[in-house]
CSV table of C-alpha atoms in Angstrom, one decimal:
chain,number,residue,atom,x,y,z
A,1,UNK,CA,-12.4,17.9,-43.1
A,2,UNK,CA,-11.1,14.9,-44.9
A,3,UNK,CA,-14.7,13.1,-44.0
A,4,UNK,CA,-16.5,15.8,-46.0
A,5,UNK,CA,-13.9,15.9,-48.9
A,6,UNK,CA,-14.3,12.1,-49.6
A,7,UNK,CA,-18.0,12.8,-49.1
A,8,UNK,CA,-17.6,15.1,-51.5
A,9,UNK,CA,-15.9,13.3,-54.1
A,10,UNK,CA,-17.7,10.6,-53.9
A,11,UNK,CA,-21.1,12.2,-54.2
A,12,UNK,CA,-20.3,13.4,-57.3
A,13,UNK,CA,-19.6,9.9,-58.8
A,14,UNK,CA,-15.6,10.3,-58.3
A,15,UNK,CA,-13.7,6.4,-57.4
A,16,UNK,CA,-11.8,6.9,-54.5
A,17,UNK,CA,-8.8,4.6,-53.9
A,18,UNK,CA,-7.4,4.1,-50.1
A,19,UNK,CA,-3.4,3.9,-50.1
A,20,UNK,CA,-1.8,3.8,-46.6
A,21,UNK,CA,0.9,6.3,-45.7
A,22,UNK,CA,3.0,3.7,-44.9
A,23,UNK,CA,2.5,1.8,-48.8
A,24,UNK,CA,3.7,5.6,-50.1
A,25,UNK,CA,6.4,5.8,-47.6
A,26,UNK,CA,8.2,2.9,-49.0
A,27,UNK,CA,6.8,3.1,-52.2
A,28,UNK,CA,9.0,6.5,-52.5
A,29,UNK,CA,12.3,4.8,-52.3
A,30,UNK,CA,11.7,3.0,-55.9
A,31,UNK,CA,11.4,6.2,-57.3
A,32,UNK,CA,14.3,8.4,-59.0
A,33,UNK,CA,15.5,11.5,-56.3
A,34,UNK,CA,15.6,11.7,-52.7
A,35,UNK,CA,14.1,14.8,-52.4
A,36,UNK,CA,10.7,15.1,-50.5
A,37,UNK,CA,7.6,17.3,-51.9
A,38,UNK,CA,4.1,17.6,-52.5
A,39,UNK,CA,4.5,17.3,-56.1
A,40,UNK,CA,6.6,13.9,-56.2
A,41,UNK,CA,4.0,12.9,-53.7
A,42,UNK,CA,1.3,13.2,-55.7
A,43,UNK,CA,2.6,11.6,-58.1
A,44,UNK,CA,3.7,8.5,-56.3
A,45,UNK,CA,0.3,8.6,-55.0
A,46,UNK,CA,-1.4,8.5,-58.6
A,47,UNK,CA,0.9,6.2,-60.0
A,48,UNK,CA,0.6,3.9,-57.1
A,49,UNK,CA,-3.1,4.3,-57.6
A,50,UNK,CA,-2.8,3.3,-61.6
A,51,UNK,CA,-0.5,0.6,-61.6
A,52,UNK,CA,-1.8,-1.5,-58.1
A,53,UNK,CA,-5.2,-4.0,-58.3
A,54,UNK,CA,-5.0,-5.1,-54.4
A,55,UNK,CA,-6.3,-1.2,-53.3
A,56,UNK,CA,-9.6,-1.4,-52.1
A,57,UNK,CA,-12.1,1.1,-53.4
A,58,UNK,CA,-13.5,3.8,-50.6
A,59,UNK,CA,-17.3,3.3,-49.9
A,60,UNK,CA,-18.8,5.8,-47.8
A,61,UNK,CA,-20.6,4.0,-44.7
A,62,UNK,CA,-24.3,4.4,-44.1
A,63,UNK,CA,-25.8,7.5,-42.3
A,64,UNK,CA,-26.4,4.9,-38.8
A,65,UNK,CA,-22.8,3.5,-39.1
A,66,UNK,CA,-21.6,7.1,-38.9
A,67,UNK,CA,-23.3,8.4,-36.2
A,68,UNK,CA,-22.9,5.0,-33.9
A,69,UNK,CA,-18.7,5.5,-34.8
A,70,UNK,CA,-19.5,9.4,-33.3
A,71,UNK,CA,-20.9,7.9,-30.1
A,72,UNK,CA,-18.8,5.2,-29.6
A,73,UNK,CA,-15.7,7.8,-29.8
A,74,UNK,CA,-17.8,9.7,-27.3
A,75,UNK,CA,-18.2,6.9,-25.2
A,76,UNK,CA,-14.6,5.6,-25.3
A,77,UNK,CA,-13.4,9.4,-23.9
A,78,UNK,CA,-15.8,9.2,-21.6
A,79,UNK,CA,-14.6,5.9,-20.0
A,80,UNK,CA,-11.2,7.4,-20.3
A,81,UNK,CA,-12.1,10.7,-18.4
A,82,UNK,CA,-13.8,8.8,-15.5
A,83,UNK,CA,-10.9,6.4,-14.8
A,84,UNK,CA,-8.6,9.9,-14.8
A,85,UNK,CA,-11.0,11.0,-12.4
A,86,UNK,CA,-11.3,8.1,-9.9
A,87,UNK,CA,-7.6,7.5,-9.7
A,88,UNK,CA,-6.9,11.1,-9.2
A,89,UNK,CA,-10.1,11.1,-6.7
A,90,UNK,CA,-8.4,7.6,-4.7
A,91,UNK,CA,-4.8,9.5,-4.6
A,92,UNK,CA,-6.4,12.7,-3.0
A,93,UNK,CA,-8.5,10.1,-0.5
A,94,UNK,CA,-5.2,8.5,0.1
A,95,UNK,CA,-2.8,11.6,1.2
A,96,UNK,CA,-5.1,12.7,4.5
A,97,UNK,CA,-7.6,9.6,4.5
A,98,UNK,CA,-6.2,6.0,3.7
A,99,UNK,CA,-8.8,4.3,5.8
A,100,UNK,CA,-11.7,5.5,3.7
A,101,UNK,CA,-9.7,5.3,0.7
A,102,UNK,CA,-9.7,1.6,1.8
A,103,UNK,CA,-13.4,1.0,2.5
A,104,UNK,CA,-14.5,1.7,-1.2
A,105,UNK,CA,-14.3,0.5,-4.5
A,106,UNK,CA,-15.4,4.0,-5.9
A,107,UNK,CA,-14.9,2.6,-9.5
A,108,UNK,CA,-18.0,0.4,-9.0
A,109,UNK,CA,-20.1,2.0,-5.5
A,110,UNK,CA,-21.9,5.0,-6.8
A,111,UNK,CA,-22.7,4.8,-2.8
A,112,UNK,CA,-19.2,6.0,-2.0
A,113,UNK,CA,-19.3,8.6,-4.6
A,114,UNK,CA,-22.7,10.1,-2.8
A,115,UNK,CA,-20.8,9.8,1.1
A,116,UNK,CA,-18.1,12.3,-0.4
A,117,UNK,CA,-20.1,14.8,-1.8
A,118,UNK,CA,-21.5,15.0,1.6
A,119,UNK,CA,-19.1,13.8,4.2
A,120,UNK,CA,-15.4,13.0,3.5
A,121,UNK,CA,-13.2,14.0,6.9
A,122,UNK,CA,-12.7,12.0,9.9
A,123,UNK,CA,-14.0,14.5,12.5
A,124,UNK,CA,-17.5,15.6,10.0
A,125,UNK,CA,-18.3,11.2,9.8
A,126,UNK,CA,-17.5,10.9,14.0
A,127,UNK,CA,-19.4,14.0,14.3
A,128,UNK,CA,-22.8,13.5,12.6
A,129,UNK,CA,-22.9,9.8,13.8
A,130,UNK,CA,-24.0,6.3,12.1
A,131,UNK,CA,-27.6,6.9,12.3
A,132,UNK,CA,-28.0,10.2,11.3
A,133,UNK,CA,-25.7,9.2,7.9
A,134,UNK,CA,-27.4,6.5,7.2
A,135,UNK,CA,-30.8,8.2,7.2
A,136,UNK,CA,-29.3,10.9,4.8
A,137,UNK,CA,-27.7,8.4,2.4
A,138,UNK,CA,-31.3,6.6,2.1
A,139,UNK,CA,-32.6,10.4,1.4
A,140,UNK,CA,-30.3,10.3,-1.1
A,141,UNK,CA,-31.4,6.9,-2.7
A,142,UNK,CA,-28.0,5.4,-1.5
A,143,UNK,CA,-29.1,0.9,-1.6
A,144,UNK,CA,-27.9,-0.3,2.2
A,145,UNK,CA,-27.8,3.1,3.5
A,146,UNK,CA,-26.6,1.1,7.0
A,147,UNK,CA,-24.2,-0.5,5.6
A,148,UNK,CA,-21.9,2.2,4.1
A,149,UNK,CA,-22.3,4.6,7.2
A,150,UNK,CA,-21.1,1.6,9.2
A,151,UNK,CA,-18.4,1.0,6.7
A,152,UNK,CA,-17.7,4.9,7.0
A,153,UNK,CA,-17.9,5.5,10.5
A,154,UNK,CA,-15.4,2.3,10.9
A,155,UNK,CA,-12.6,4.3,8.9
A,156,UNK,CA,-13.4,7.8,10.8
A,157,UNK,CA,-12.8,6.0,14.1
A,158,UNK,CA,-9.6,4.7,12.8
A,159,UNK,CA,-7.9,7.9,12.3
A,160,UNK,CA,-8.0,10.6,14.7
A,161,UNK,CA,-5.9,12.7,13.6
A,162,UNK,CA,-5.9,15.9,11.0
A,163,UNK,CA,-3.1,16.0,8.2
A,164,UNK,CA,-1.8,19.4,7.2
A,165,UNK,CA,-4.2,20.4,3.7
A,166,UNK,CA,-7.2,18.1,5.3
A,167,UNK,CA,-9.8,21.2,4.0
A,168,UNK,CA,-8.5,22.0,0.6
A,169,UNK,CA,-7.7,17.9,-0.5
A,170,UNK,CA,-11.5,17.4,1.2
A,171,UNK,CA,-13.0,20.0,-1.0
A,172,UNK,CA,-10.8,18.3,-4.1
A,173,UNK,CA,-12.2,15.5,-3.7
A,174,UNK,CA,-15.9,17.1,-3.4
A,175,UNK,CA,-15.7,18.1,-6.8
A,176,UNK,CA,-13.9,15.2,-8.2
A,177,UNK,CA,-16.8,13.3,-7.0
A,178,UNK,CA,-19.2,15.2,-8.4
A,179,UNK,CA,-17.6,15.0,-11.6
A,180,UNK,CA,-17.4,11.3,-11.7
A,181,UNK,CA,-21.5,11.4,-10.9
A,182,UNK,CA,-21.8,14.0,-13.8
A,183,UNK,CA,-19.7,11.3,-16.2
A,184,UNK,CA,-21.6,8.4,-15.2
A,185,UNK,CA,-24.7,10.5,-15.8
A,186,UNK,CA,-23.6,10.9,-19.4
A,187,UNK,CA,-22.4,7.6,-20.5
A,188,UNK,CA,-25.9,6.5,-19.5
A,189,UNK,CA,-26.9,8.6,-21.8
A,190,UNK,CA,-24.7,7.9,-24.4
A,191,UNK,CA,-25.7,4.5,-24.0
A,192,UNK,CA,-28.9,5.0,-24.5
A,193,UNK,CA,-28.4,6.7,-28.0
A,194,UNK,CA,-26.5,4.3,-29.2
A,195,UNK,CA,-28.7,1.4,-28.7
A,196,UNK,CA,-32.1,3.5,-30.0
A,197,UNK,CA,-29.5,4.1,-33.2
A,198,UNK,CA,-28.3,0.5,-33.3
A,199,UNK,CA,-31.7,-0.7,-33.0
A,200,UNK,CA,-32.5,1.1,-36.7
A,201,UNK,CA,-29.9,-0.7,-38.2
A,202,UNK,CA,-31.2,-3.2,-40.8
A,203,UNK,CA,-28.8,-5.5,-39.4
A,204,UNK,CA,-29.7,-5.4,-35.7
A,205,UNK,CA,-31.8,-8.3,-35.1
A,206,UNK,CA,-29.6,-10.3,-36.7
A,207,UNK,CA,-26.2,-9.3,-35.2
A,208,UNK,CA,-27.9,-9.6,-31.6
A,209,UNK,CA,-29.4,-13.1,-32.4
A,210,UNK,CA,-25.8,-13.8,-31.9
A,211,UNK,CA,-24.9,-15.6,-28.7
A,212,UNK,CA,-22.2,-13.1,-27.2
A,213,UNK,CA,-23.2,-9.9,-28.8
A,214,UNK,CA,-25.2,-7.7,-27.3
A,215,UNK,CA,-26.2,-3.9,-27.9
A,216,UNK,CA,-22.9,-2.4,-27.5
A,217,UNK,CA,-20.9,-5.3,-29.1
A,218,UNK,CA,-23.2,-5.2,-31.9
A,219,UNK,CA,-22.9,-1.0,-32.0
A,220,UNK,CA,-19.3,-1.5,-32.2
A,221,UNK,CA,-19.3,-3.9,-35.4
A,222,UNK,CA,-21.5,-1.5,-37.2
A,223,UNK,CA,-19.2,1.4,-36.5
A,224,UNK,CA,-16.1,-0.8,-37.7
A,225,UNK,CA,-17.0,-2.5,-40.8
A,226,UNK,CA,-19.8,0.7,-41.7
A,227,UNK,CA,-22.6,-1.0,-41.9
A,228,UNK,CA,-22.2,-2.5,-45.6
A,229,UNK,CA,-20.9,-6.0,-45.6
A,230,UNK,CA,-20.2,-5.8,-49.4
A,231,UNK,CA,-17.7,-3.5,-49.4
A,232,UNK,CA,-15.8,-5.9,-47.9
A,233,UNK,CA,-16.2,-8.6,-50.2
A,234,UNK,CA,-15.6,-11.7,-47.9
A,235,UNK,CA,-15.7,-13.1,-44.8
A,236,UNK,CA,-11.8,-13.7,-45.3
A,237,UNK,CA,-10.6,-10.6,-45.8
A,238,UNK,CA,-13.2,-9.0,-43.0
A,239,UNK,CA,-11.3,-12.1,-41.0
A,240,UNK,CA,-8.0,-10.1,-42.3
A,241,UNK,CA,-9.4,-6.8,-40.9
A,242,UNK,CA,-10.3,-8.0,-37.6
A,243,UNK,CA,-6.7,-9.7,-37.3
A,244,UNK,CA,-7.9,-13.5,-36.8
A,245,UNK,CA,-6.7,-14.4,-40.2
A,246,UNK,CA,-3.0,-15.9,-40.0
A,247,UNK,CA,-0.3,-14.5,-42.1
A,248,UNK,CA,1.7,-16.8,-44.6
A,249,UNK,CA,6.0,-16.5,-43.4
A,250,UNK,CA,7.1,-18.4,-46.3
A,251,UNK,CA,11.1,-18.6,-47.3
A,252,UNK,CA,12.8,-20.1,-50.0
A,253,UNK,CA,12.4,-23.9,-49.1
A,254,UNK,CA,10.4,-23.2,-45.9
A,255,UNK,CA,6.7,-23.5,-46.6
A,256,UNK,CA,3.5,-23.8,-44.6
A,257,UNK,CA,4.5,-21.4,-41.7
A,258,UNK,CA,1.8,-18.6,-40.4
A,259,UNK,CA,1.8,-15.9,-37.9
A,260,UNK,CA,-0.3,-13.5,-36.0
A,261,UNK,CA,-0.4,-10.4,-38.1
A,262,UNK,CA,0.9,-7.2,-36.9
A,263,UNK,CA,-1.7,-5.2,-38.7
A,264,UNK,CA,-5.4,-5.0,-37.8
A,265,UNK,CA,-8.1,-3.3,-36.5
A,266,UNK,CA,-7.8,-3.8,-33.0
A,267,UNK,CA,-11.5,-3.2,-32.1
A,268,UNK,CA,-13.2,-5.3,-34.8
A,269,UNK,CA,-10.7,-8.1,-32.6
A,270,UNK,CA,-11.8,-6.9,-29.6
A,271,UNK,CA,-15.6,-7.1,-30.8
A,272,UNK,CA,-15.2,-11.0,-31.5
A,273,UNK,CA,-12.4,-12.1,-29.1
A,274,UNK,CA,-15.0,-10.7,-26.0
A,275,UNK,CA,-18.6,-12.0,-27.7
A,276,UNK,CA,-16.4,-15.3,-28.2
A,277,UNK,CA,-15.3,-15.0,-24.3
A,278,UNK,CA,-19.1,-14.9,-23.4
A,279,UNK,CA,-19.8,-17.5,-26.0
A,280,UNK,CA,-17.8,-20.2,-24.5
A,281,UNK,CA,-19.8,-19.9,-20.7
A,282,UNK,CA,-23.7,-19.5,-22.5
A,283,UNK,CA,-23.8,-21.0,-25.4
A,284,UNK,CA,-23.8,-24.8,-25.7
A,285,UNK,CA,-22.8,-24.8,-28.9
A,286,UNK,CA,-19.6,-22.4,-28.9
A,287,UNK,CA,-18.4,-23.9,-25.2
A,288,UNK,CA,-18.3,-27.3,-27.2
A,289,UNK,CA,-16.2,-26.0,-30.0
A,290,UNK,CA,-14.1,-24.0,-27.1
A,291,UNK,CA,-13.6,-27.4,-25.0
A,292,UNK,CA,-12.3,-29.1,-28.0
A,293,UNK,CA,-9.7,-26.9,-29.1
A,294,UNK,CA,-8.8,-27.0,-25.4
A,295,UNK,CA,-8.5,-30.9,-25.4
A,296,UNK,CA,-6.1,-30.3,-28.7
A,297,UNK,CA,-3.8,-28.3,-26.8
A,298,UNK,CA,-4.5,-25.1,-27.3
A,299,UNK,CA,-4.5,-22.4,-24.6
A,300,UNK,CA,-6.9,-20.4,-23.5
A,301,UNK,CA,-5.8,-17.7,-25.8
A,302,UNK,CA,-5.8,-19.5,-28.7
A,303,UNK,CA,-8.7,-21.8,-28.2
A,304,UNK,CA,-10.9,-18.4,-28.0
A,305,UNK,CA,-9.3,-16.6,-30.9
A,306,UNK,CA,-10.2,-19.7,-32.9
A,307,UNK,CA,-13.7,-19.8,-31.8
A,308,UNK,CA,-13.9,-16.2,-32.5
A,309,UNK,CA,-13.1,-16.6,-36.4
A,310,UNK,CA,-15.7,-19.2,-36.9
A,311,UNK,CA,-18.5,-17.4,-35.3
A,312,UNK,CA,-16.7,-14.7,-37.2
A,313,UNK,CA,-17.9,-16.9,-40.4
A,314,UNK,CA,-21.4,-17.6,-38.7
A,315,UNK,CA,-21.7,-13.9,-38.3
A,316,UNK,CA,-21.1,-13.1,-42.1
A,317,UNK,CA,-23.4,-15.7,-43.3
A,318,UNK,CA,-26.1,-14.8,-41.1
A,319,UNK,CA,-26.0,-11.5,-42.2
A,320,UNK,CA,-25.7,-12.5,-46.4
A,321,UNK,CA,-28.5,-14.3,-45.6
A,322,UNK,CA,-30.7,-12.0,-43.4
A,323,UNK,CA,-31.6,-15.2,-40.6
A,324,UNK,CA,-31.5,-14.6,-37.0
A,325,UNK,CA,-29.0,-17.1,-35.1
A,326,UNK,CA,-30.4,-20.8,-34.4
A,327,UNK,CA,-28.4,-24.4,-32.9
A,328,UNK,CA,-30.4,-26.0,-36.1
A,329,UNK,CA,-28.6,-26.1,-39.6
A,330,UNK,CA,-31.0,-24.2,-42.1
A,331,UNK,CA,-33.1,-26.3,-44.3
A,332,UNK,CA,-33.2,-26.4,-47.7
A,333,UNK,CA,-36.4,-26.2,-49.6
A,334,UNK,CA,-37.2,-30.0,-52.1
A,335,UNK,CA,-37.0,-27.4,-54.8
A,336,UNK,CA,-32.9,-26.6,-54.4
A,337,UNK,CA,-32.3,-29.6,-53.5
């Protein structure tokens, strides 16, 4: 609703101002009356709006941005729903079958996932045998069908005896399976729309040139910052968004001091803090910069977050100035110079 309204608004040539909650909140206690209602707040609001030049206009992002934020919301609650569903899937395993709950990583074998839609007591694995599982995981496409009926077979011969509920937690975990199969199937999916819409964005080639940044990295940053660098002005404040921008904690005599900030957009950060991780190992460039701040005495932590704001920098000029990444400084043609 409030997407359309702005939409709205600002189709129709209206200037749209963005005033946090919180700015009102406190901005309510310099006013006369401690009464509460829509009408003072309204008028905070608009006099706020009048009488403040640091509020940043509203620009409504791109059509791709848009729909890339729509799937990676979709994607994050998908992720979400499928660890739900393995931990409640590993704590059904675990109350009448420890030993296969052991043999697994179910969060990472899509093998495992197949054996228990099929076969998840002791006495059905001791009954139908190694062979004759492993030839009906390979029907099923299962890699090293021999393997995991081995694996399987080892847990059913390690418990031999039936806990009270064996049938109803065995056909729990039947359909938790399933479902975790049925999620994986879909963030596949959902993968593959967002890169086919990321891959439309003008900025694409350039974010991915990037060393670090791949399709769903790249995805993200267009979802955060919508798509239009020049709404944000600068590759300062968009350092400000993403939270690797220190904060000034000045007093009185006391000068010079800076902090972490409390406020920021915590996956813009995560977009550069991980493509700066992967940075450090592949590129030769970035590991160089990362093994120097190491060699000043910086942690890990810190030595990564630092990398992250200058590719952060790198990032913004690429893009202002439509060139793919390259380890060579740009030239400049006789003419400018």
């Amino acid at each position: 609703m409030f997407r359309s309204f702005v939409a709205l608004l600002a189709g129709h040539g209206q200037k749209l101002l963005y005033i946090p909650g919180r700015t009102v909140h406190h901005a309510s206690g310099s006013y006369r009356g401690d009464g509460k209602t829509d009408a003072k707040d309204a008028y905070v609001i608009a006099d706020q709006a009048r009488m403040r030049r640091d509020l940043q206009p509203l620009q409504i992002p791109d059509e791709i941005a848009v729909d890339l934020r729509i799937l990676i919301a979709r994607r994050y609650d998908l992720t979400a729903d499928r660890t739900r569903a393995i931990n409640r899937l590993r704590a059904q395993i675990l109350e009448y079958f420890p030993a296969l709950e052991r043999a697994f990583d179910y969060s990472t074998s899509k093998a495992a996932l197949v054996l228990l839609t099929g076969y998840r007591t002791p006495a059905g694995l001791r009954r139908i045998g190694e062979a004759r599982l492993a030839a009906w995981l390979a029907n099923r496409k299962v890699r090293n069908a021999k393997a995991v009926a081995a694996t399987a077979l080892e847990a059913a011969r390690a418990q031999h005896t039936a806990i009270p509920g064996e049938k109803t937690a065995a056909a729990m975990v039947h359909t938790l399976a399933r479902a975790v199969m049925a999620l994986d199937e879909e963030i596949a999916a959902t993968d593959t729309a967002i890169e086919a819409r990321f891959r439309e964005h003008r900025h694409a080639e350039v974010i991915t040139s990037m060393p670090g940044i791949g399709t769903m990295l790249g995805a993200e940053f267009i979802a955060c910052t919508g798509g239009n660098l020049d709404a944000i002005g600068t590759s300062g404040r968009l350092a400000g968004i993403a939270g690797l921008a220190p904060v000034p904690k000045d007093s009185g005599r006391i000068s010079g001091n800076v902090r972490r900030p409390h406020r920021y957009h915590r996956r813009l950060l995560r977009v550069f803090y991980l493509s700066a991780q992967v940075a450090a190992r592949c590129c030769p460039t970035s590991k160089a910069f990362y093994e120097r701040k190491r060699s000043e005495g910086k942690s890990h932590k810190q030595a990564v977050l630092a990398l992250a704001r200058r590719r952060l920098n790198v990032l913004w000029a690429l893009i202002r100035d439509q060139r793919t990444f390259t380890t060579e400084p740009p030239r400049r043609d006789l003419a400018e110079a």
